[in-house]
């Protein structure tokens, strides 16, 4: 059994007999084992627009997520498993984790036996490249899986609102690609193939409490 923390009730982890689902209404900060975890803590206050973005009327506080990331990290370090966050997450520096290389493989993330890497979800079914950082714990380095490293060359695809909307995003689209014209749900939803990958990593965890 794997506990999926901070996930959607109707996302790719739902309805699986081998997954203990922890959507928002269960408050994953309260997870107390005993299963290894796959953790998707909220990223809004850790990403590029942690302060709310250019149009925000109220400036947000960096890392103000109600303790979700810290609790997710502790859950991984206690029960084993893997945590995912967007590439560039400020949570890595805040919690003393080594930043993974943009290309390459797994590297040591801390002195506690954690591992980190950068992988693009496009290789696993996402419509966009969606570069992602992973933190794994409780897994011997020799058993960590080789992933699809490097950039994902996404094929041309139509966007929500049509091609005109995609072209209208101009310079921003040229930097970030199709992600700018996907709906919020499509941007944030973990593709089933990537969910399967994370579950597989969590199953490798040696469940030893800290």
CSV table of N, CA and C in Angstrom, one decimal, residues 41-170:
chain,number,residue,atom,x,y,z
A,41,UNK,N,2.8,18.1,-2.3
A,41,UNK,CA,2.4,19.3,-1.5
A,41,UNK,C,2.2,20.5,-2.4
A,42,UNK,N,1.3,21.4,-2.0
A,42,UNK,CA,0.9,22.6,-2.7
A,42,UNK,C,2.2,23.4,-3.1
A,43,UNK,N,2.2,24.0,-4.3
A,43,UNK,CA,3.4,24.7,-4.7
A,43,UNK,C,3.2,26.2,-4.9
A,44,UNK,N,2.0,26.7,-4.8
A,44,UNK,CA,1.7,28.1,-5.1
A,44,UNK,C,2.7,29.1,-4.4
A,45,UNK,N,3.0,28.8,-3.2
A,45,UNK,CA,3.8,29.8,-2.4
A,45,UNK,C,5.3,29.5,-2.5
A,46,UNK,N,5.7,28.5,-3.3
A,46,UNK,CA,7.1,28.2,-3.5
A,46,UNK,C,7.6,28.4,-4.9
A,47,UNK,N,6.7,28.7,-5.8
A,47,UNK,CA,7.2,28.8,-7.2
A,47,UNK,C,7.6,30.2,-7.6
A,48,UNK,N,7.6,30.4,-8.9
A,48,UNK,CA,8.1,31.6,-9.5
A,48,UNK,C,7.2,32.8,-9.1
A,49,UNK,N,5.9,32.5,-9.0
A,49,UNK,CA,5.0,33.6,-8.6
A,49,UNK,C,4.5,33.4,-7.2
A,50,UNK,N,5.4,33.0,-6.3
A,50,UNK,CA,5.0,32.8,-4.9
A,50,UNK,C,4.3,34.0,-4.3
A,51,UNK,N,4.7,35.2,-4.7
A,51,UNK,CA,4.1,36.4,-4.1
A,51,UNK,C,2.7,36.8,-4.7
A,52,UNK,N,2.2,36.0,-5.6
A,52,UNK,CA,0.9,36.2,-6.2
A,52,UNK,C,0.9,36.7,-7.6
A,53,UNK,N,2.1,37.0,-8.1
A,53,UNK,CA,2.2,37.4,-9.5
A,53,UNK,C,2.0,38.9,-9.7
A,54,UNK,N,2.3,39.4,-10.9
A,54,UNK,CA,2.2,40.8,-11.2
A,54,UNK,C,0.8,41.4,-11.0
A,55,UNK,N,-0.2,40.7,-11.2
A,55,UNK,CA,-1.6,41.2,-11.0
A,55,UNK,C,-2.2,41.1,-9.6
A,56,UNK,N,-1.4,40.5,-8.7
A,56,UNK,CA,-1.9,40.3,-7.4
A,56,UNK,C,-2.0,41.6,-6.6
A,57,UNK,N,-3.1,41.9,-5.9
A,57,UNK,CA,-3.3,43.1,-5.1
A,57,UNK,C,-2.7,42.9,-3.7
A,58,UNK,N,-2.6,41.7,-3.3
A,58,UNK,CA,-2.0,41.4,-2.0
A,58,UNK,C,-0.8,40.6,-2.1
A,59,UNK,N,0.3,41.1,-1.6
A,59,UNK,CA,1.6,40.3,-1.7
A,59,UNK,C,1.6,39.2,-0.8
A,60,UNK,N,1.9,38.0,-1.3
A,60,UNK,CA,1.9,36.8,-0.5
A,60,UNK,C,3.3,36.6,0.2
A,61,UNK,N,3.3,35.7,1.1
A,61,UNK,CA,4.6,35.4,1.8
A,61,UNK,C,5.2,34.1,1.3
A,62,UNK,N,6.5,34.1,1.0
A,62,UNK,CA,7.2,33.0,0.5
A,62,UNK,C,7.1,31.8,1.5
A,63,UNK,N,6.6,30.7,1.0
A,63,UNK,CA,6.5,29.5,1.8
A,63,UNK,C,5.3,29.4,2.7
A,64,UNK,N,4.4,30.3,2.6
A,64,UNK,CA,3.2,30.3,3.4
A,64,UNK,C,2.2,29.3,3.0
A,65,UNK,N,2.5,28.0,3.2
A,65,UNK,CA,1.6,26.9,2.7
A,65,UNK,C,1.0,26.2,3.9
A,66,UNK,N,1.0,26.8,5.1
A,66,UNK,CA,0.4,26.1,6.2
A,66,UNK,C,1.2,24.9,6.7
A,67,UNK,N,2.4,24.8,6.4
A,67,UNK,CA,3.3,23.7,6.8
A,67,UNK,C,3.2,22.5,6.0
A,68,UNK,N,2.5,22.6,4.8
A,68,UNK,CA,2.3,21.4,4.0
A,68,UNK,C,3.6,20.8,3.5
A,69,UNK,N,4.5,21.6,2.9
A,69,UNK,CA,5.7,21.0,2.4
A,69,UNK,C,6.6,20.4,3.5
A,70,UNK,N,6.7,21.1,4.6
A,70,UNK,CA,7.5,20.6,5.7
A,70,UNK,C,6.9,19.2,6.2
A,71,UNK,N,5.6,19.1,6.3
A,71,UNK,CA,5.0,17.9,6.7
A,71,UNK,C,5.2,16.8,5.7
A,72,UNK,N,5.1,17.1,4.4
A,72,UNK,CA,5.3,16.2,3.3
A,72,UNK,C,6.7,15.6,3.4
A,73,UNK,N,7.7,16.5,3.6
A,73,UNK,CA,9.1,16.1,3.6
A,73,UNK,C,9.3,15.2,4.8
A,74,UNK,N,8.7,15.6,6.0
A,74,UNK,CA,8.9,14.7,7.1
A,74,UNK,C,8.2,13.3,6.9
A,75,UNK,N,7.1,13.3,6.2
A,75,UNK,CA,6.5,12.0,6.0
A,75,UNK,C,7.3,11.1,5.1
A,76,UNK,N,8.0,11.7,4.1
A,76,UNK,CA,8.9,10.9,3.2
A,76,UNK,C,10.1,10.4,4.0
A,77,UNK,N,10.6,11.3,4.9
A,77,UNK,CA,11.8,10.9,5.7
A,77,UNK,C,11.4,9.9,6.8
A,78,UNK,N,10.2,9.8,7.1
A,78,UNK,CA,9.8,8.9,8.2
A,78,UNK,C,9.4,7.6,7.6
A,79,UNK,N,8.6,7.6,6.6
A,79,UNK,CA,8.0,6.4,6.1
A,79,UNK,C,8.6,5.9,4.7
A,80,UNK,N,9.4,6.7,4.2
A,80,UNK,CA,10.0,6.4,2.8
A,80,UNK,C,9.1,6.9,1.7
A,81,UNK,N,9.7,7.0,0.6
A,81,UNK,CA,8.9,7.4,-0.6
A,81,UNK,C,9.5,8.5,-1.4
A,82,UNK,N,8.6,9.3,-2.0
A,82,UNK,CA,9.1,10.4,-2.9
A,82,UNK,C,8.1,11.6,-2.9
A,83,UNK,N,8.7,12.7,-3.0
A,83,UNK,CA,8.0,14.0,-3.0
A,83,UNK,C,8.3,14.7,-4.3
A,84,UNK,N,7.3,15.4,-4.9
A,84,UNK,CA,7.5,16.1,-6.2
A,84,UNK,C,7.1,17.6,-6.0
A,85,UNK,N,7.8,18.4,-6.7
A,85,UNK,CA,7.5,19.9,-6.7
A,85,UNK,C,8.0,20.4,-8.0
A,86,UNK,N,7.5,21.6,-8.4
A,86,UNK,CA,8.0,22.1,-9.7
A,86,UNK,C,9.5,22.5,-9.7
A,87,UNK,N,10.1,22.4,-10.9
A,87,UNK,CA,11.5,22.8,-11.0
A,87,UNK,C,11.6,24.3,-10.5
A,88,UNK,N,12.7,24.6,-9.8
A,88,UNK,CA,12.9,25.9,-9.3
A,88,UNK,C,12.2,26.2,-8.0
A,89,UNK,N,11.6,25.2,-7.3
A,89,UNK,CA,10.9,25.4,-6.1
A,89,UNK,C,11.8,26.0,-5.0
A,90,UNK,N,11.4,27.1,-4.4
A,90,UNK,CA,12.2,27.7,-3.3
A,90,UNK,C,12.2,26.8,-2.1
A,91,UNK,N,11.4,25.8,-2.0
A,91,UNK,CA,11.3,24.9,-0.9
A,91,UNK,C,12.6,24.1,-0.7
A,92,UNK,N,13.3,23.9,-1.8
A,92,UNK,CA,14.6,23.1,-1.7
A,92,UNK,C,15.6,23.9,-0.9
A,93,UNK,N,15.8,25.1,-1.2
A,93,UNK,CA,16.8,25.9,-0.5
A,93,UNK,C,16.3,26.1,1.0
A,94,UNK,N,15.0,26.4,1.1
A,94,UNK,CA,14.5,26.7,2.5
A,94,UNK,C,14.7,25.5,3.4
A,95,UNK,N,14.7,24.3,2.9
A,95,UNK,CA,14.8,23.1,3.7
A,95,UNK,C,16.1,22.4,3.5
A,96,UNK,N,17.1,23.1,3.0
A,96,UNK,CA,18.5,22.6,3.0
A,96,UNK,C,18.7,21.5,2.0
A,97,UNK,N,18.0,21.4,0.9
A,97,UNK,CA,18.1,20.4,0.0
A,97,UNK,C,19.0,20.8,-1.2
A,98,UNK,N,19.9,20.0,-1.7
A,98,UNK,CA,20.7,20.3,-2.8
A,98,UNK,C,19.9,20.4,-4.1
A,99,UNK,N,20.1,21.5,-4.9
A,99,UNK,CA,19.4,21.7,-6.1
A,99,UNK,C,19.8,20.7,-7.2
A,100,UNK,N,18.9,19.9,-7.8
A,100,UNK,CA,19.3,18.9,-8.8
A,100,UNK,C,19.7,19.6,-10.1
A,101,UNK,N,20.6,19.0,-10.9
A,101,UNK,CA,21.0,19.5,-12.2
A,101,UNK,C,19.8,19.4,-13.2
A,102,UNK,N,19.8,20.4,-14.1
A,102,UNK,CA,18.7,20.4,-15.1
A,102,UNK,C,18.6,19.2,-15.9
A,103,UNK,N,19.8,18.7,-16.2
A,103,UNK,CA,19.9,17.4,-17.0
A,103,UNK,C,20.8,16.5,-16.2
A,104,UNK,N,20.5,15.2,-16.4
A,104,UNK,CA,21.4,14.2,-15.7
A,104,UNK,C,20.6,13.2,-15.0
A,105,UNK,N,21.0,12.9,-13.7
A,105,UNK,CA,20.3,11.9,-13.0
A,105,UNK,C,20.1,12.2,-11.5
A,106,UNK,N,20.0,11.2,-10.7
A,106,UNK,CA,19.9,11.3,-9.3
A,106,UNK,C,21.2,11.8,-8.6
A,107,UNK,N,21.1,12.7,-7.7
A,107,UNK,CA,22.3,13.1,-6.9
A,107,UNK,C,21.8,13.1,-5.4
A,108,UNK,N,22.8,13.1,-4.5
A,108,UNK,CA,22.5,13.2,-3.1
A,108,UNK,C,21.9,14.5,-2.8
A,109,UNK,N,20.8,14.5,-2.0
A,109,UNK,CA,20.1,15.8,-1.7
A,109,UNK,C,20.4,16.3,-0.4
A,110,UNK,N,20.9,15.5,0.6
A,110,UNK,CA,21.2,16.0,1.9
A,110,UNK,C,22.1,14.9,2.6
A,111,UNK,N,22.4,15.1,3.9
A,111,UNK,CA,23.2,14.2,4.6
A,111,UNK,C,22.4,13.1,5.3
A,112,UNK,N,21.1,13.1,5.0
A,112,UNK,CA,20.2,12.1,5.7
A,112,UNK,C,19.9,10.9,4.8
A,113,UNK,N,20.5,10.9,3.6
A,113,UNK,CA,20.2,9.7,2.7
A,113,UNK,C,19.2,10.0,1.7
A,114,UNK,N,18.8,11.3,1.5
A,114,UNK,CA,17.9,11.6,0.5
A,114,UNK,C,18.5,11.8,-0.9
A,115,UNK,N,17.7,11.6,-1.9
A,115,UNK,CA,18.2,11.8,-3.3
A,115,UNK,C,17.2,12.7,-4.1
A,116,UNK,N,17.8,13.4,-5.0
A,116,UNK,CA,17.0,14.4,-5.8
A,116,UNK,C,17.3,14.3,-7.3
A,117,UNK,N,16.4,14.8,-8.1
A,117,UNK,CA,16.7,14.8,-9.5
A,117,UNK,C,15.7,15.8,-10.2
A,118,UNK,N,15.9,16.1,-11.4
A,118,UNK,CA,15.0,16.9,-12.2
A,118,UNK,C,14.5,16.0,-13.4
A,119,UNK,N,13.2,15.9,-13.6
A,119,UNK,CA,12.7,15.2,-14.8
A,119,UNK,C,11.5,15.9,-15.3
A,120,UNK,N,11.3,15.8,-16.6
A,120,UNK,CA,10.1,16.5,-17.3
A,120,UNK,C,9.0,15.5,-17.4
A,121,UNK,N,7.8,15.9,-17.0
A,121,UNK,CA,6.6,15.1,-17.0
A,121,UNK,C,6.1,14.8,-18.4
A,122,UNK,N,6.6,15.6,-19.4
A,122,UNK,CA,6.2,15.4,-20.8
A,122,UNK,C,6.6,14.0,-21.2
A,123,UNK,N,7.7,13.5,-20.7
A,123,UNK,CA,8.1,12.1,-21.1
A,123,UNK,C,7.1,11.1,-20.6
A,124,UNK,N,6.2,11.4,-19.7
A,124,UNK,CA,5.3,10.5,-19.1
A,124,UNK,C,3.8,10.8,-19.3
A,125,UNK,N,3.6,11.6,-20.3
A,125,UNK,CA,2.2,11.8,-20.8
A,125,UNK,C,1.6,13.2,-20.6
A,126,UNK,N,2.4,14.1,-20.0
A,126,UNK,CA,1.9,15.5,-19.8
A,126,UNK,C,2.0,16.2,-21.2
A,127,UNK,N,1.0,17.1,-21.4
A,127,UNK,CA,1.0,17.8,-22.7
A,127,UNK,C,2.1,18.8,-22.8
A,128,UNK,N,2.6,19.3,-21.7
A,128,UNK,CA,3.7,20.2,-21.7
A,128,UNK,C,5.0,19.6,-21.2
A,129,UNK,N,6.1,20.3,-21.2
A,129,UNK,CA,7.4,19.7,-20.7
A,129,UNK,C,7.3,19.5,-19.2
A,130,UNK,N,6.8,20.5,-18.4
A,130,UNK,CA,6.6,20.4,-17.0
A,130,UNK,C,7.8,19.8,-16.2
A,131,UNK,N,8.9,20.6,-16.2
A,131,UNK,CA,10.0,20.1,-15.4
A,131,UNK,C,9.7,20.1,-14.0
A,132,UNK,N,10.2,19.0,-13.3
A,132,UNK,CA,9.7,18.7,-12.0
A,132,UNK,C,11.0,18.2,-11.2
A,133,UNK,N,11.0,18.6,-9.9
A,133,UNK,CA,12.0,18.1,-9.0
A,133,UNK,C,11.5,17.0,-8.1
A,134,UNK,N,12.2,16.0,-7.9
A,134,UNK,CA,11.8,14.9,-7.0
A,134,UNK,C,12.8,14.8,-5.8
A,135,UNK,N,12.3,14.4,-4.7
A,135,UNK,CA,13.1,14.1,-3.5
A,135,UNK,C,12.6,12.7,-3.0
A,136,UNK,N,13.6,11.8,-3.0
A,136,UNK,CA,13.3,10.4,-2.6
A,136,UNK,C,14.1,10.1,-1.3
A,137,UNK,N,13.5,9.3,-0.4
A,137,UNK,CA,14.2,8.9,0.8
A,137,UNK,C,13.8,7.4,1.1
A,138,UNK,N,14.7,6.8,1.8
A,138,UNK,CA,14.5,5.4,2.2
A,138,UNK,C,14.7,4.4,1.1
A,139,UNK,N,15.4,4.8,0.1
A,139,UNK,CA,15.6,4.0,-1.1
A,139,UNK,C,17.1,3.9,-1.4
A,140,UNK,N,17.8,2.8,-1.4
A,140,UNK,CA,19.2,2.7,-1.7
A,140,UNK,C,19.5,3.3,-3.1
A,141,UNK,N,20.6,4.1,-3.2
A,141,UNK,CA,20.9,4.8,-4.4
A,141,UNK,C,21.0,3.8,-5.6
A,142,UNK,N,21.5,2.6,-5.3
A,142,UNK,CA,21.7,1.6,-6.4
A,142,UNK,C,20.4,1.1,-7.0
A,143,UNK,N,19.2,1.3,-6.3
A,143,UNK,CA,18.0,0.8,-6.8
A,143,UNK,C,17.1,1.9,-7.4
A,144,UNK,N,17.5,3.2,-7.3
A,144,UNK,CA,16.7,4.2,-7.9
A,144,UNK,C,16.6,4.0,-9.4
A,145,UNK,N,15.5,4.2,-10.0
A,145,UNK,CA,15.3,3.9,-11.4
A,145,UNK,C,15.9,5.0,-12.3
A,146,UNK,N,16.4,4.6,-13.4
A,146,UNK,CA,16.8,5.5,-14.5
A,146,UNK,C,15.5,6.1,-15.1
A,147,UNK,N,15.5,7.4,-15.2
A,147,UNK,CA,14.3,8.1,-15.7
A,147,UNK,C,14.6,8.6,-17.1
A,148,UNK,N,13.6,9.2,-17.8
A,148,UNK,CA,13.8,9.8,-19.1
A,148,UNK,C,14.4,11.1,-18.9
A,149,UNK,N,15.7,11.2,-18.9
A,149,UNK,CA,16.4,12.4,-18.6
A,149,UNK,C,16.4,13.4,-19.8
A,150,UNK,N,16.6,14.7,-19.4
A,150,UNK,CA,16.7,15.7,-20.5
A,150,UNK,C,15.4,16.3,-20.9
A,151,UNK,N,15.5,17.2,-21.8
A,151,UNK,CA,14.2,17.9,-22.3
A,151,UNK,C,13.3,17.1,-23.1
A,152,UNK,N,12.0,17.3,-22.9
A,152,UNK,CA,11.0,16.6,-23.7
A,152,UNK,C,10.6,17.5,-24.8
A,153,UNK,N,10.7,17.0,-26.0
A,153,UNK,CA,10.4,17.8,-27.2
A,153,UNK,C,8.9,17.5,-27.5
A,154,UNK,N,8.0,18.4,-27.0
A,154,UNK,CA,6.6,18.2,-27.2
A,154,UNK,C,6.2,18.5,-28.6
A,155,UNK,N,5.4,17.6,-29.2
A,155,UNK,CA,4.9,17.9,-30.5
A,155,UNK,C,3.9,19.0,-30.6
A,156,UNK,N,3.7,19.6,-31.7
A,156,UNK,CA,2.7,20.6,-31.9
A,156,UNK,C,1.3,20.1,-31.4
A,157,UNK,N,0.6,21.0,-30.7
A,157,UNK,CA,-0.7,20.6,-30.2
A,157,UNK,C,-1.6,21.8,-30.1
A,158,UNK,N,-2.9,21.5,-30.2
A,158,UNK,CA,-3.8,22.6,-30.1
A,158,UNK,C,-4.0,23.0,-28.6
A,159,UNK,N,-4.3,24.2,-28.4
A,159,UNK,CA,-4.5,24.7,-27.0
A,159,UNK,C,-5.9,24.9,-26.7
A,160,UNK,N,-6.2,25.1,-25.3
A,160,UNK,CA,-7.5,25.5,-24.9
A,160,UNK,C,-7.7,26.9,-25.5
A,161,UNK,N,-8.8,27.1,-26.2
A,161,UNK,CA,-9.0,28.4,-26.9
A,161,UNK,C,-8.5,28.5,-28.3
A,162,UNK,N,-7.8,27.5,-28.7
A,162,UNK,CA,-7.3,27.4,-30.1
A,162,UNK,C,-5.9,28.0,-30.3
A,163,UNK,N,-5.5,27.8,-31.6
A,163,UNK,CA,-4.1,28.2,-31.9
A,163,UNK,C,-3.9,29.7,-31.8
A,164,UNK,N,-4.9,30.5,-32.1
A,164,UNK,CA,-4.7,31.9,-32.0
A,164,UNK,C,-4.3,32.3,-30.6
A,165,UNK,N,-5.0,31.7,-29.6
A,165,UNK,CA,-4.6,32.0,-28.2
A,165,UNK,C,-3.2,31.7,-27.9
A,166,UNK,N,-2.8,30.5,-28.4
A,166,UNK,CA,-1.4,30.1,-28.2
A,166,UNK,C,-0.4,31.1,-28.8
A,167,UNK,N,-0.7,31.5,-30.0
A,167,UNK,CA,0.2,32.5,-30.7
A,167,UNK,C,0.2,33.8,-30.0
A,168,UNK,N,-1.0,34.2,-29.5
A,168,UNK,CA,-1.1,35.5,-28.8
A,168,UNK,C,-0.3,35.6,-27.6
A,169,UNK,N,0.1,34.5,-27.0
A,169,UNK,CA,0.9,34.6,-25.8
A,169,UNK,C,2.3,35.0,-26.1
A,170,UNK,N,2.7,35.0,-27.3
A,170,UNK,CA,4.0,35.6,-27.8
A,170,UNK,C,5.2,35.1,-27.1
